[in-house]
Amino acid sequence: LLRKTHELASQIKDVDLQIQYNYCCGQYFDFGRKFLQSAYRYYEACNKHSEGGMNQEAIIEILSKAIDATILSTTGSKKAFLIANLIKDERAKQFKNYQLLQKLYKEVTISKEEMAEFAQGLKNYQNIRENDGFTTLEKVIFEHNILVFSKFYKDIRIESLAKKIGVSGGDLESILQNMKNEEKIDIEIDHKTS
């Protein structure tokens, strides 16, 4: 149904309707916790504003949603592309979450305090604790921080990295194994016995 709707929507010439369509798709994906797709749709909607007659406040609200959805998106090249575009967008600099976006872009670690501050602005459906015990935001930030540390350490003890990330050793191993399975990181976990 969504594919058919997208085919029909691509034929629409009215820019305000295109903005509304992309916004609605963004919300649909956002509520379904498909944050990367949501971010792309929101960003597409707020980039058509100059051609349409939609008011600036509505566009700014959509851009804010694009930033939040981007931050919540899983690590990968598509997220990096979206972050790079948002960083270049002058309108994005007015949001408090822009600093978090910059840290993702510059590959700088994000503290638990910064993560908690961002989490306060999330809707309930965006901040659900999943079966593994983590929220989407926690997983995204932990993975980001792990990738940042992986640039500085060739070898590191699980306990040391867990302390830097702010999780238990067992949780870190689980996160690392998931990242390896999803091909986000190339690692070997060596369990040495004394």
XYZ file of C-alpha atoms in Angstrom:
194
model
C 0.000 0.000 0.000
C 2.800 2.423 0.910
C 4.638 1.626 -2.329
C 1.504 2.358 -4.375
C 0.976 5.592 -2.443
C 4.576 6.593 -3.142
C 4.076 5.990 -6.872
C 0.991 8.203 -6.852
C 2.673 10.862 -4.718
C 5.593 11.132 -7.136
C 3.117 12.400 -9.736
C 1.901 15.271 -7.539
C 2.972 18.693 -8.798
C 1.692 20.740 -5.836
C 4.738 21.370 -3.607
C 2.677 21.820 -0.414
C 1.090 18.408 -0.998
C 4.544 16.896 -1.544
C 5.677 18.410 1.760
C 2.586 17.032 3.515
C 3.102 13.609 1.956
C 6.760 13.426 3.037
C 5.852 14.684 6.507
C 3.131 12.040 6.870
C 5.522 9.320 5.672
C 8.081 10.606 8.175
C 5.547 10.311 10.970
C 4.511 6.842 9.809
C 8.116 5.611 9.920
C 8.777 7.501 13.172
C 5.832 5.831 14.935
C 7.011 2.495 13.505
C 10.477 3.180 14.989
C 12.113 3.125 11.546
C 14.083 6.240 12.325
C 16.379 6.345 9.298
C 13.452 6.252 6.842
C 11.658 8.777 9.014
C 14.633 11.151 9.016
C 14.933 11.000 5.226
C 11.238 11.803 4.758
C 11.278 14.665 7.256
C 14.395 16.106 5.657
C 12.889 15.770 2.188
C 9.796 17.642 3.404
C 11.709 20.553 4.914
C 13.884 20.921 1.809
C 10.884 21.538 -0.465
C 9.760 24.548 1.591
C 11.289 27.208 -0.658
C 9.120 26.068 -3.554
C 5.893 25.888 -1.536
C 3.832 28.221 0.554
C 4.116 26.368 3.882
C 4.941 28.604 6.850
C 8.466 28.725 8.258
C 7.496 27.533 11.767
C 6.048 24.292 10.364
C 9.199 23.696 8.322
C 11.407 24.321 11.364
C 9.346 21.796 13.369
C 9.824 19.214 10.602
C 13.583 19.902 10.548
C 13.705 19.348 14.311
C 12.023 15.973 13.812
C 14.541 15.143 11.054
C 17.439 15.843 13.436
C 15.957 13.732 16.238
C 15.174 10.826 13.909
C 18.690 11.016 12.458
C 20.248 10.795 15.916
C 18.050 7.768 16.699
C 18.961 6.025 13.423
C 21.225 3.004 13.451
C 24.873 3.466 12.587
C 25.784 3.228 8.918
C 26.657 5.048 5.716
C 23.101 6.314 5.100
C 23.007 7.872 8.549
C 26.439 9.430 7.956
C 25.187 10.919 4.680
C 22.156 12.423 6.402
C 24.276 13.790 9.264
C 26.645 15.424 6.765
C 23.711 17.137 5.036
C 22.189 18.316 8.312
C 25.535 19.680 9.527
C 25.778 21.804 6.362
C 22.198 23.051 6.753
C 22.324 26.515 8.361
C 18.788 26.094 9.719
C 19.873 23.113 11.839
C 22.293 25.197 13.920
C 19.464 26.759 15.924
C 18.490 23.488 17.629
C 19.978 22.335 20.925
C 20.410 18.832 19.472
C 22.750 20.247 16.824
C 25.680 19.813 19.234
C 24.899 16.104 19.514
C 24.679 15.912 15.731
C 28.115 17.575 15.506
C 29.606 14.997 17.860
C 28.224 12.211 15.702
C 29.670 13.916 12.613
C 33.079 14.635 14.142
C 33.244 11.183 15.737
C 33.576 12.475 19.288
C 32.351 10.463 22.271
C 28.977 11.358 23.741
C 28.556 11.379 27.516
C 25.757 9.737 29.467
C 24.650 13.215 30.563
C 24.302 14.366 26.955
C 22.414 11.190 26.131
C 20.090 11.692 29.123
C 19.438 15.318 28.138
C 18.491 14.264 24.603
C 16.297 11.440 25.954
C 14.230 13.949 27.941
C 12.925 15.427 24.696
C 11.896 12.089 23.185
C 8.352 10.803 22.881
C 7.447 7.595 24.733
C 7.444 5.471 21.573
C 10.954 6.724 20.737
C 12.317 5.767 24.140
C 11.085 2.196 24.610
C 13.319 -0.208 26.492
C 13.725 -3.259 24.281
C 14.249 -6.949 25.087
C 18.013 -6.504 25.390
C 17.466 -3.966 28.192
C 18.510 -0.899 26.180
C 16.590 1.891 24.506
C 17.247 2.684 20.853
C 19.072 5.847 21.924
C 21.330 3.971 24.333
C 22.263 1.432 21.650
C 22.940 4.159 19.087
C 25.139 6.157 21.472
C 26.966 3.082 22.813
C 27.683 1.935 19.245
C 28.853 5.421 18.274
C 31.191 5.605 21.287
C 32.541 2.111 20.596
C 33.335 3.107 17.005
C 35.075 6.258 18.257
C 37.193 4.269 20.723
C 37.975 1.675 18.033
C 39.845 4.406 16.139
C 42.194 4.890 19.095
C 42.619 1.355 20.437
C 43.794 -1.709 18.589
C 43.519 -3.843 21.723
C 41.535 -3.015 24.845
C 40.247 -5.048 27.736
C 36.479 -5.529 27.873
C 36.399 -4.124 31.414
C 38.271 -0.964 30.383
C 36.059 -0.309 27.371
C 32.917 -1.112 29.385
C 33.944 1.490 31.957
C 34.545 4.108 29.232
C 31.195 3.316 27.580
C 29.326 3.115 30.882
C 27.956 -0.444 30.689
C 28.757 -3.786 32.282
C 31.279 -6.112 30.660
C 28.537 -8.597 29.757
C 26.380 -5.912 28.163
C 29.367 -4.600 26.224
C 30.125 -8.078 24.873
C 26.515 -8.381 23.753
C 26.630 -4.974 22.028
C 29.952 -5.824 20.367
C 28.642 -9.185 19.157
C 25.552 -7.511 17.655
C 27.724 -4.883 15.960
C 29.937 -7.632 14.547
C 26.899 -9.598 13.321
C 25.537 -6.463 11.622
C 29.009 -5.801 10.123
C 29.344 -2.428 11.821
C 32.705 -3.357 13.312
C 35.349 -5.961 12.637
C 36.478 -7.347 16.001
C 37.617 -10.435 17.794
C 36.765 -10.956 21.423
C 39.572 -12.877 23.039
C 38.637 -14.622 26.294
C 42.006 -15.262 27.893
C 42.224 -17.733 30.702
C 44.872 -17.378 33.370
